[in-house]
Amino acid sequence: QVHLAESGGGVVQAGDSLRLSCVVSGRTMKRLSMGWFRQAPGKERELVAAISWIGESTIYGEAVQGRFTISRDNDKNTQYLQMNDLKPEDTAVYYCVATPYSSDPSLRDGSNFDFWGQGTQVTVSS
């Protein structure tokens, strides 16, 4: 059983930075593509970023391109999301996700991710 545990959320002001972490337990992360989705109240779930287990190629949602960076450390079974220049519209619950799929466009579809964390709240005040 794969378990994903997010941490690092909080309340910040616009322009601040945060780093989210997600620890994977139950299996090695080496053959899992990892990602982050988010959902704000009243809005649809959207892709934030994903990183493939093959070649560590990355994809980003349009809203965060250039501000957020996804990375992974297979030795620590941990992935990260560095979020810079945060905006009020980034306010959402952020979910860590994992899947055996390895390439775009599969990684853009949340339904292709088998494993989900409980989520961590990020709130950005103006």
Short mmCIF file of N, CA, C and O in Angstrom, two decimals:
data_model
loop_
_atom_site.label_atom_id
_atom_site.label_comp_id
_atom_site.label_asym_id
_atom_site.label_seq_id
_atom_site.Cartn_x
_atom_site.Cartn_y
_atom_site.Cartn_z
N GLN A 1 0.84 -1.19 0.00
CA GLN A 1 0.00 0.00 0.00
C GLN A 1 0.88 1.24 0.00
O GLN A 1 1.72 1.42 0.86
N VAL A 2 0.68 2.10 -1.00
CA VAL A 2 1.45 3.33 -1.10
C VAL A 2 0.77 4.42 -0.28
O VAL A 2 -0.44 4.62 -0.37
N HIS A 3 1.56 5.10 0.51
CA HIS A 3 1.05 6.21 1.32
C HIS A 3 1.85 7.47 0.97
O HIS A 3 3.07 7.43 0.89
N LEU A 4 1.12 8.57 0.75
CA LEU A 4 1.74 9.85 0.44
C LEU A 4 1.42 10.83 1.55
O LEU A 4 0.25 10.99 1.92
N ALA A 5 2.43 11.50 2.06
CA ALA A 5 2.24 12.43 3.17
C ALA A 5 2.82 13.79 2.81
O ALA A 5 4.04 13.92 2.68
N GLU A 6 1.93 14.78 2.65
CA GLU A 6 2.37 16.14 2.31
C GLU A 6 2.69 16.93 3.57
O GLU A 6 2.13 16.68 4.64
N SER A 7 3.55 17.92 3.40
CA SER A 7 3.81 18.88 4.46
C SER A 7 4.29 20.17 3.83
O SER A 7 4.66 20.20 2.66
N GLY A 8 4.26 21.25 4.63
CA GLY A 8 4.81 22.51 4.16
C GLY A 8 3.80 23.58 3.82
O GLY A 8 4.18 24.71 3.50
N GLY A 9 2.53 23.24 3.87
CA GLY A 9 1.52 24.26 3.58
C GLY A 9 1.46 25.29 4.70
O GLY A 9 2.07 25.14 5.76
N GLY A 10 0.72 26.37 4.45
CA GLY A 10 0.58 27.39 5.46
C GLY A 10 -0.06 28.64 4.90
O GLY A 10 -0.59 28.65 3.79
N VAL A 11 0.00 29.70 5.70
CA VAL A 11 -0.55 31.00 5.31
C VAL A 11 0.60 31.96 5.06
O VAL A 11 1.46 32.14 5.94
N VAL A 12 0.61 32.54 3.89
CA VAL A 12 1.67 33.47 3.51
C VAL A 12 1.06 34.68 2.83
O VAL A 12 -0.13 34.69 2.51
N GLN A 13 1.89 35.67 2.59
CA GLN A 13 1.44 36.86 1.87
C GLN A 13 1.84 36.77 0.41
O GLN A 13 2.77 36.04 0.04
N ALA A 14 1.13 37.52 -0.40
CA ALA A 14 1.45 37.56 -1.83
C ALA A 14 2.91 37.94 -2.03
O ALA A 14 3.43 38.84 -1.35
N GLY A 15 3.57 37.22 -2.93
CA GLY A 15 4.98 37.47 -3.19
C GLY A 15 5.92 36.57 -2.40
O GLY A 15 7.11 36.47 -2.73
N ASP A 16 5.41 35.91 -1.38
CA ASP A 16 6.23 35.00 -0.56
C ASP A 16 6.47 33.68 -1.28
O ASP A 16 5.90 33.42 -2.34
N SER A 17 7.28 32.85 -0.64
CA SER A 17 7.59 31.52 -1.17
C SER A 17 7.24 30.46 -0.13
O SER A 17 7.24 30.72 1.07
N LEU A 18 6.97 29.27 -0.61
CA LEU A 18 6.75 28.10 0.22
C LEU A 18 7.32 26.89 -0.50
O LEU A 18 7.38 26.87 -1.72
N ARG A 19 7.73 25.89 0.28
CA ARG A 19 8.14 24.63 -0.32
C ARG A 19 7.30 23.50 0.28
O ARG A 19 7.32 23.32 1.50
N LEU A 20 6.61 22.80 -0.57
CA LEU A 20 5.87 21.63 -0.15
C LEU A 20 6.74 20.39 -0.32
O LEU A 20 7.53 20.30 -1.25
N SER A 21 6.55 19.45 0.59
CA SER A 21 7.23 18.16 0.49
C SER A 21 6.20 17.05 0.53
O SER A 21 5.12 17.21 1.10
N CYS A 22 6.56 15.93 -0.06
CA CYS A 22 5.69 14.76 -0.03
C CYS A 22 6.56 13.53 0.11
O CYS A 22 7.38 13.24 -0.77
N VAL A 23 6.38 12.81 1.20
CA VAL A 23 7.13 11.58 1.44
C VAL A 23 6.30 10.38 1.02
O VAL A 23 5.13 10.26 1.39
N VAL A 24 6.93 9.51 0.25
CA VAL A 24 6.28 8.30 -0.22
C VAL A 24 6.70 7.13 0.66
O VAL A 24 7.89 6.94 0.92
N SER A 25 5.75 6.35 1.11
CA SER A 25 6.06 5.14 1.86
C SER A 25 5.27 3.98 1.28
O SER A 25 4.25 4.17 0.63
N GLY A 26 5.78 2.78 1.48
CA GLY A 26 5.10 1.58 0.99
C GLY A 26 5.73 0.98 -0.24
O GLY A 26 5.52 -0.19 -0.55
N ARG A 27 6.46 1.79 -1.01
CA ARG A 27 7.20 1.29 -2.15
C ARG A 27 8.22 2.35 -2.57
O ARG A 27 8.08 3.52 -2.21
N THR A 28 9.18 1.93 -3.37
CA THR A 28 10.15 2.89 -3.85
C THR A 28 9.52 3.85 -4.84
O THR A 28 8.62 3.48 -5.61
N MET A 29 10.00 5.07 -4.84
CA MET A 29 9.49 6.11 -5.71
C MET A 29 10.14 6.05 -7.09
O MET A 29 9.72 6.76 -8.02
N LYS A 30 11.16 5.19 -7.24
CA LYS A 30 11.98 5.24 -8.45
C LYS A 30 11.20 5.00 -9.73
O LYS A 30 11.54 5.52 -10.78
N ARG A 31 10.15 4.19 -9.68
CA ARG A 31 9.35 3.92 -10.87
C ARG A 31 7.95 4.50 -10.76
O ARG A 31 6.97 3.96 -11.31
N LEU A 32 7.84 5.61 -10.04
CA LEU A 32 6.59 6.34 -9.94
C LEU A 32 6.81 7.75 -10.48
O LEU A 32 7.76 8.42 -10.08
N SER A 33 5.94 8.18 -11.37
CA SER A 33 5.89 9.59 -11.69
C SER A 33 5.13 10.29 -10.57
O SER A 33 4.15 9.74 -10.04
N MET A 34 5.59 11.47 -10.23
CA MET A 34 5.01 12.20 -9.11
C MET A 34 4.40 13.51 -9.60
O MET A 34 4.75 14.01 -10.67
N GLY A 35 3.54 14.06 -8.79
CA GLY A 35 2.94 15.32 -9.20
C GLY A 35 2.22 16.00 -8.07
O GLY A 35 2.12 15.49 -6.94
N TRP A 36 1.71 17.17 -8.41
CA TRP A 36 0.90 17.97 -7.50
C TRP A 36 -0.34 18.46 -8.27
O TRP A 36 -0.21 18.99 -9.38
N PHE A 37 -1.48 18.27 -7.67
CA PHE A 37 -2.71 18.87 -8.14
C PHE A 37 -3.22 19.79 -7.03
O PHE A 37 -2.83 19.66 -5.87
N ARG A 38 -4.08 20.71 -7.41
CA ARG A 38 -4.67 21.58 -6.40
C ARG A 38 -6.15 21.80 -6.69
O ARG A 38 -6.59 21.67 -7.82
N GLN A 39 -6.87 22.12 -5.63
CA GLN A 39 -8.28 22.43 -5.79
C GLN A 39 -8.68 23.53 -4.83
O GLN A 39 -8.46 23.41 -3.62
N ALA A 40 -9.23 24.58 -5.38
CA ALA A 40 -9.75 25.70 -4.60
C ALA A 40 -11.26 25.54 -4.45
O ALA A 40 -11.90 24.90 -5.28
N PRO A 41 -11.84 26.13 -3.42
CA PRO A 41 -13.29 26.03 -3.22
C PRO A 41 -14.07 26.52 -4.44
O PRO A 41 -13.79 27.59 -4.96
N GLY A 42 -14.99 25.70 -4.91
CA GLY A 42 -15.82 26.08 -6.04
C GLY A 42 -15.15 25.96 -7.38
O GLY A 42 -15.75 26.32 -8.40
N LYS A 43 -13.92 25.46 -7.41
CA LYS A 43 -13.20 25.34 -8.68
C LYS A 43 -12.85 23.89 -8.95
O LYS A 43 -12.81 23.06 -8.04
N GLU A 44 -12.57 23.60 -10.22
CA GLU A 44 -12.18 22.25 -10.58
C GLU A 44 -10.73 21.99 -10.16
O GLU A 44 -9.91 22.90 -10.05
N ARG A 45 -10.47 20.71 -9.96
CA ARG A 45 -9.10 20.31 -9.68
C ARG A 45 -8.22 20.60 -10.89
O ARG A 45 -8.65 20.42 -12.04
N GLU A 46 -6.99 21.05 -10.65
CA GLU A 46 -6.11 21.36 -11.77
C GLU A 46 -4.69 20.87 -11.49
O GLU A 46 -4.24 20.81 -10.35
N LEU A 47 -4.02 20.53 -12.57
CA LEU A 47 -2.62 20.14 -12.49
C LEU A 47 -1.77 21.33 -12.09
O LEU A 47 -1.90 22.42 -12.66
N VAL A 48 -0.89 21.11 -11.13
CA VAL A 48 0.12 22.12 -10.79
C VAL A 48 1.41 21.76 -11.51
O VAL A 48 1.96 22.56 -12.27
N ALA A 49 1.90 20.56 -11.26
CA ALA A 49 3.15 20.11 -11.87
C ALA A 49 3.27 18.61 -11.76
O ALA A 49 2.66 18.00 -10.87
N ALA A 50 4.05 18.02 -12.64
CA ALA A 50 4.33 16.60 -12.57
C ALA A 50 5.75 16.35 -13.05
O ALA A 50 6.29 17.12 -13.86
N ILE A 51 6.33 15.27 -12.53
CA ILE A 51 7.70 14.90 -12.91
C ILE A 51 7.73 13.40 -13.16
O ILE A 51 7.34 12.60 -12.31
N SER A 52 8.18 13.05 -14.35
CA SER A 52 8.17 11.66 -14.76
C SER A 52 9.29 10.87 -14.09
O SER A 52 10.35 11.43 -13.74
N TRP A 53 9.07 9.55 -13.92
CA TRP A 53 10.15 8.73 -13.38
C TRP A 53 11.17 8.39 -14.45
O TRP A 53 12.26 7.93 -14.13
N ILE A 54 10.83 8.60 -15.73
CA ILE A 54 11.76 8.38 -16.82
C ILE A 54 12.36 9.73 -17.23
O ILE A 54 11.68 10.61 -17.74
N GLY A 55 13.63 9.90 -16.95
CA GLY A 55 14.31 11.12 -17.36
C GLY A 55 13.98 12.34 -16.55
O GLY A 55 14.52 13.42 -16.79
N GLU A 56 13.07 12.18 -15.56
CA GLU A 56 12.66 13.30 -14.70
C GLU A 56 12.20 14.50 -15.52
O GLU A 56 12.43 15.66 -15.14
N SER A 57 11.54 14.25 -16.65
CA SER A 57 10.96 15.36 -17.40
C SER A 57 9.80 15.95 -16.61
O SER A 57 9.14 15.24 -15.85
N THR A 58 9.58 17.24 -16.79
CA THR A 58 8.57 17.93 -16.00
C THR A 58 7.53 18.61 -16.88
O THR A 58 7.81 18.98 -18.03
N ILE A 59 6.35 18.75 -16.34
CA ILE A 59 5.30 19.55 -16.98
C ILE A 59 4.67 20.41 -15.91
O ILE A 59 4.67 20.05 -14.72
N TYR A 60 4.13 21.55 -16.31
CA TYR A 60 3.54 22.50 -15.39
C TYR A 60 2.19 22.99 -15.90
O TYR A 60 1.97 23.10 -17.11
N GLY A 61 1.32 23.30 -14.95
CA GLY A 61 0.10 23.97 -15.32
C GLY A 61 0.41 25.39 -15.75
O GLY A 61 1.36 26.00 -15.26
N GLU A 62 -0.40 25.91 -16.65
CA GLU A 62 -0.14 27.23 -17.20
C GLU A 62 -0.11 28.31 -16.12
O GLU A 62 0.68 29.25 -16.20
N ALA A 63 -0.92 28.16 -15.10
CA ALA A 63 -1.02 29.20 -14.07
C ALA A 63 0.22 29.34 -13.21
O ALA A 63 0.43 30.38 -12.58
N VAL A 64 1.05 28.29 -13.18
CA VAL A 64 2.22 28.32 -12.30
C VAL A 64 3.54 28.30 -13.05
O VAL A 64 4.61 28.39 -12.44
N GLN A 65 3.45 28.17 -14.37
CA GLN A 65 4.67 28.11 -15.19
C GLN A 65 5.57 29.30 -14.89
O GLN A 65 5.13 30.45 -14.87
N GLY A 66 6.84 29.01 -14.61
CA GLY A 66 7.81 30.07 -14.34
C GLY A 66 7.90 30.49 -12.88
O GLY A 66 8.85 31.20 -12.50
N ARG A 67 6.95 30.07 -12.06
CA ARG A 67 6.98 30.44 -10.64
C ARG A 67 7.20 29.23 -9.73
O ARG A 67 7.80 29.36 -8.66
N PHE A 68 6.73 28.08 -10.14
CA PHE A 68 6.84 26.86 -9.34
C PHE A 68 7.85 25.91 -9.99
O PHE A 68 7.99 25.86 -11.21
N THR A 69 8.52 25.13 -9.12
CA THR A 69 9.47 24.13 -9.59
C THR A 69 9.24 22.83 -8.86
O THR A 69 9.23 22.80 -7.62
N ILE A 70 9.06 21.76 -9.61
CA ILE A 70 8.89 20.44 -9.02
C ILE A 70 10.22 19.70 -9.10
O ILE A 70 10.98 19.86 -10.06
N SER A 71 10.50 18.92 -8.07
CA SER A 71 11.73 18.12 -8.06
C SER A 71 11.50 16.86 -7.24
O SER A 71 10.49 16.74 -6.55
N ARG A 72 12.45 15.94 -7.35
CA ARG A 72 12.32 14.69 -6.62
C ARG A 72 13.67 14.21 -6.15
O ARG A 72 14.70 14.48 -6.78
N ASP A 73 13.67 13.49 -5.03
CA ASP A 73 14.87 12.87 -4.50
C ASP A 73 14.52 11.41 -4.26
O ASP A 73 13.91 11.07 -3.23
N ASN A 74 14.88 10.55 -5.20
CA ASN A 74 14.51 9.14 -5.09
C ASN A 74 15.14 8.46 -3.88
O ASN A 74 14.56 7.54 -3.30
N ASP A 75 16.32 8.91 -3.49
CA ASP A 75 16.98 8.29 -2.33
C ASP A 75 16.20 8.56 -1.05
O ASP A 75 16.23 7.75 -0.12
N LYS A 76 15.52 9.69 -1.00
CA LYS A 76 14.73 10.04 0.18
C LYS A 76 13.25 9.72 0.00
O LYS A 76 12.44 9.99 0.90
N ASN A 77 12.91 9.17 -1.18
CA ASN A 77 11.51 8.87 -1.47
C ASN A 77 10.62 10.09 -1.24
O ASN A 77 9.52 9.99 -0.68
N THR A 78 11.11 11.23 -1.69
CA THR A 78 10.44 12.49 -1.43
C THR A 78 10.39 13.35 -2.69
O THR A 78 11.37 13.40 -3.44
N GLN A 79 9.27 14.01 -2.88
CA GLN A 79 9.21 15.01 -3.94
C GLN A 79 8.93 16.37 -3.32
O GLN A 79 8.45 16.46 -2.18
N TYR A 80 9.23 17.40 -4.09
CA TYR A 80 9.12 18.76 -3.58
C TYR A 80 8.40 19.64 -4.60
O TYR A 80 8.43 19.38 -5.80
N LEU A 81 7.80 20.71 -4.08
CA LEU A 81 7.25 21.75 -4.94
C LEU A 81 7.69 23.09 -4.36
O LEU A 81 7.21 23.48 -3.28
N GLN A 82 8.61 23.73 -5.04
CA GLN A 82 9.05 25.06 -4.64
C GLN A 82 8.12 26.08 -5.29
O GLN A 82 8.01 26.12 -6.52
N MET A 83 7.48 26.88 -4.48
CA MET A 83 6.50 27.85 -4.98
C MET A 83 7.01 29.25 -4.67
O MET A 83 7.15 29.61 -3.49
N ASN A 84 7.28 30.01 -5.69
CA ASN A 84 7.78 31.38 -5.55
C ASN A 84 6.74 32.37 -6.06
O ASN A 84 5.87 32.02 -6.86
N ASP A 85 6.87 33.61 -5.61
CA ASP A 85 5.98 34.67 -6.06
C ASP A 85 4.52 34.24 -5.96
O ASP A 85 3.76 34.34 -6.93
N LEU A 86 4.15 33.78 -4.79
CA LEU A 86 2.79 33.27 -4.61
C LEU A 86 1.76 34.38 -4.76
O LEU A 86 2.01 35.55 -4.38
N LYS A 87 0.61 34.01 -5.30
CA LYS A 87 -0.47 34.94 -5.54
C LYS A 87 -1.73 34.46 -4.82
O LYS A 87 -1.87 33.25 -4.56
N PRO A 88 -2.66 35.36 -4.53
CA PRO A 88 -3.90 34.94 -3.86
C PRO A 88 -4.63 33.82 -4.62
O PRO A 88 -5.24 32.95 -3.98
N GLU A 89 -4.53 33.82 -5.93
CA GLU A 89 -5.20 32.78 -6.72
C GLU A 89 -4.53 31.42 -6.60
O GLU A 89 -5.04 30.43 -7.12
N ASP A 90 -3.38 31.35 -5.93
CA ASP A 90 -2.73 30.06 -5.66
C ASP A 90 -3.34 29.39 -4.42
O ASP A 90 -2.98 28.24 -4.12
N THR A 91 -4.20 30.09 -3.73
CA THR A 91 -4.84 29.53 -2.54
C THR A 91 -5.66 28.30 -2.91
O THR A 91 -6.53 28.36 -3.79
N ALA A 92 -5.35 27.17 -2.27
CA ALA A 92 -6.01 25.90 -2.59
C ALA A 92 -5.48 24.82 -1.65
O ALA A 92 -4.52 25.04 -0.91
N VAL A 93 -6.12 23.67 -1.72
CA VAL A 93 -5.56 22.47 -1.11
C VAL A 93 -4.67 21.81 -2.16
O VAL A 93 -5.13 21.58 -3.29
N TYR A 94 -3.45 21.51 -1.80
CA TYR A 94 -2.49 20.91 -2.71
C TYR A 94 -2.33 19.43 -2.38
O TYR A 94 -2.07 19.08 -1.22
N TYR A 95 -2.48 18.61 -3.40
CA TYR A 95 -2.43 17.16 -3.23
C TYR A 95 -1.19 16.59 -3.90
O TYR A 95 -0.91 16.89 -5.07
N CYS A 96 -0.49 15.75 -3.18
CA CYS A 96 0.61 14.97 -3.74
C CYS A 96 0.02 13.75 -4.42
O CYS A 96 -0.86 13.08 -3.84
N VAL A 97 0.51 13.43 -5.61
CA VAL A 97 -0.03 12.30 -6.37
C VAL A 97 1.10 11.48 -6.96
O VAL A 97 2.21 11.98 -7.15
N ALA A 98 0.78 10.21 -7.26
CA ALA A 98 1.78 9.33 -7.84
C ALA A 98 1.12 8.36 -8.81
O ALA A 98 -0.04 7.96 -8.61
N THR A 99 1.88 7.96 -9.83
CA THR A 99 1.36 7.05 -10.84
C THR A 99 2.50 6.29 -11.50
O THR A 99 3.59 6.83 -11.64
N PRO A 100 2.23 5.08 -11.98
CA PRO A 100 3.26 4.38 -12.76
C PRO A 100 3.40 4.94 -14.19
O PRO A 100 4.37 4.63 -14.87
N TYR A 101 2.43 5.73 -14.68
CA TYR A 101 2.54 6.33 -16.00
C TYR A 101 3.78 7.22 -16.05
O TYR A 101 4.22 7.74 -15.02
N SER A 102 4.27 7.45 -17.28
CA SER A 102 5.54 8.15 -17.36
C SER A 102 5.57 9.36 -18.28
O SER A 102 6.60 10.04 -18.35
N SER A 103 4.50 9.63 -19.02
CA SER A 103 4.66 10.69 -20.01
C SER A 103 3.41 11.55 -20.17
O SER A 103 2.29 11.15 -19.85
N ASP A 104 3.65 12.75 -20.66
CA ASP A 104 2.62 13.67 -21.08
C ASP A 104 1.92 13.02 -22.28
O ASP A 104 2.63 12.49 -23.13
N PRO A 105 0.61 13.04 -22.49
CA PRO A 105 -0.36 13.81 -21.71
C PRO A 105 -0.96 13.06 -20.52
O PRO A 105 -1.75 13.64 -19.79
N SER A 106 -0.55 11.81 -20.32
CA SER A 106 -1.14 11.06 -19.21
C SER A 106 -0.97 11.77 -17.88
O SER A 106 -1.85 11.72 -17.02
N LEU A 107 0.17 12.43 -17.72
CA LEU A 107 0.45 13.06 -16.44
C LEU A 107 -0.36 14.33 -16.21
O LEU A 107 -0.33 14.89 -15.13
N ARG A 108 -1.09 14.78 -17.20
CA ARG A 108 -1.92 15.98 -17.05
C ARG A 108 -3.32 15.63 -16.53
O ARG A 108 -4.08 16.53 -16.17
N ASP A 109 -3.63 14.36 -16.49
CA ASP A 109 -4.98 13.92 -16.13
C ASP A 109 -4.95 13.30 -14.74
O ASP A 109 -4.34 12.25 -14.54
N GLY A 110 -5.63 13.92 -13.81
CA GLY A 110 -5.64 13.43 -12.45
C GLY A 110 -6.16 12.01 -12.32
O GLY A 110 -5.78 11.29 -11.40
N SER A 111 -7.03 11.60 -13.23
CA SER A 111 -7.59 10.25 -13.14
C SER A 111 -6.54 9.17 -13.41
O SER A 111 -6.77 8.00 -13.12
N ASN A 112 -5.40 9.56 -13.96
CA ASN A 112 -4.32 8.60 -14.22
C ASN A 112 -3.40 8.40 -13.02
O ASN A 112 -2.49 7.59 -13.08
N PHE A 113 -3.64 9.16 -11.96
CA PHE A 113 -2.82 9.02 -10.76
C PHE A 113 -3.52 8.09 -9.78
O PHE A 113 -4.64 8.37 -9.33
N ASP A 114 -2.84 6.98 -9.45
CA ASP A 114 -3.44 5.96 -8.60
C ASP A 114 -3.42 6.33 -7.12
O ASP A 114 -4.26 5.87 -6.35
N PHE A 115 -2.45 7.13 -6.75
CA PHE A 115 -2.22 7.38 -5.33
C PHE A 115 -2.30 8.87 -5.03
O PHE A 115 -1.71 9.68 -5.75
N TRP A 116 -3.02 9.21 -3.96
CA TRP A 116 -3.23 10.60 -3.56
C TRP A 116 -2.96 10.76 -2.07
O TRP A 116 -3.33 9.90 -1.27
N GLY A 117 -2.35 11.91 -1.73
CA GLY A 117 -2.20 12.26 -0.33
C GLY A 117 -3.48 12.91 0.20
O GLY A 117 -4.45 13.10 -0.54
N GLN A 118 -3.45 13.25 1.47
CA GLN A 118 -4.62 13.87 2.12
C GLN A 118 -4.75 15.35 1.77
O GLN A 118 -5.83 15.94 1.94
N GLY A 119 -3.67 15.96 1.31
CA GLY A 119 -3.71 17.37 0.93
C GLY A 119 -3.16 18.27 2.03
O GLY A 119 -3.23 17.96 3.22
N THR A 120 -2.61 19.40 1.60
CA THR A 120 -2.13 20.42 2.52
C THR A 120 -2.63 21.78 2.04
O THR A 120 -2.59 22.08 0.85
N GLN A 121 -3.11 22.57 2.96
CA GLN A 121 -3.71 23.87 2.61
C GLN A 121 -2.63 24.93 2.42
O GLN A 121 -1.73 25.09 3.27
N VAL A 122 -2.75 25.65 1.33
CA VAL A 122 -1.91 26.82 1.08
C VAL A 122 -2.84 28.01 0.94
O VAL A 122 -3.76 28.00 0.11
N THR A 123 -2.62 29.02 1.75
CA THR A 123 -3.43 30.23 1.72
C THR A 123 -2.53 31.43 1.50
O THR A 123 -1.56 31.63 2.25
N VAL A 124 -2.83 32.20 0.47
CA VAL A 124 -2.04 33.36 0.13
C VAL A 124 -2.91 34.60 0.29
O VAL A 124 -3.92 34.75 -0.39
N SER A 125 -2.52 35.48 1.18
CA SER A 125 -3.28 36.70 1.41
C SER A 125 -2.71 37.84 0.59
O SER A 125 -1.51 37.89 0.31
N SER A 126 -3.58 38.76 0.22
CA SER A 126 -3.14 39.89 -0.62
C SER A 126 -2.64 41.05 0.22
O SER A 126 -2.79 41.07 1.42
#
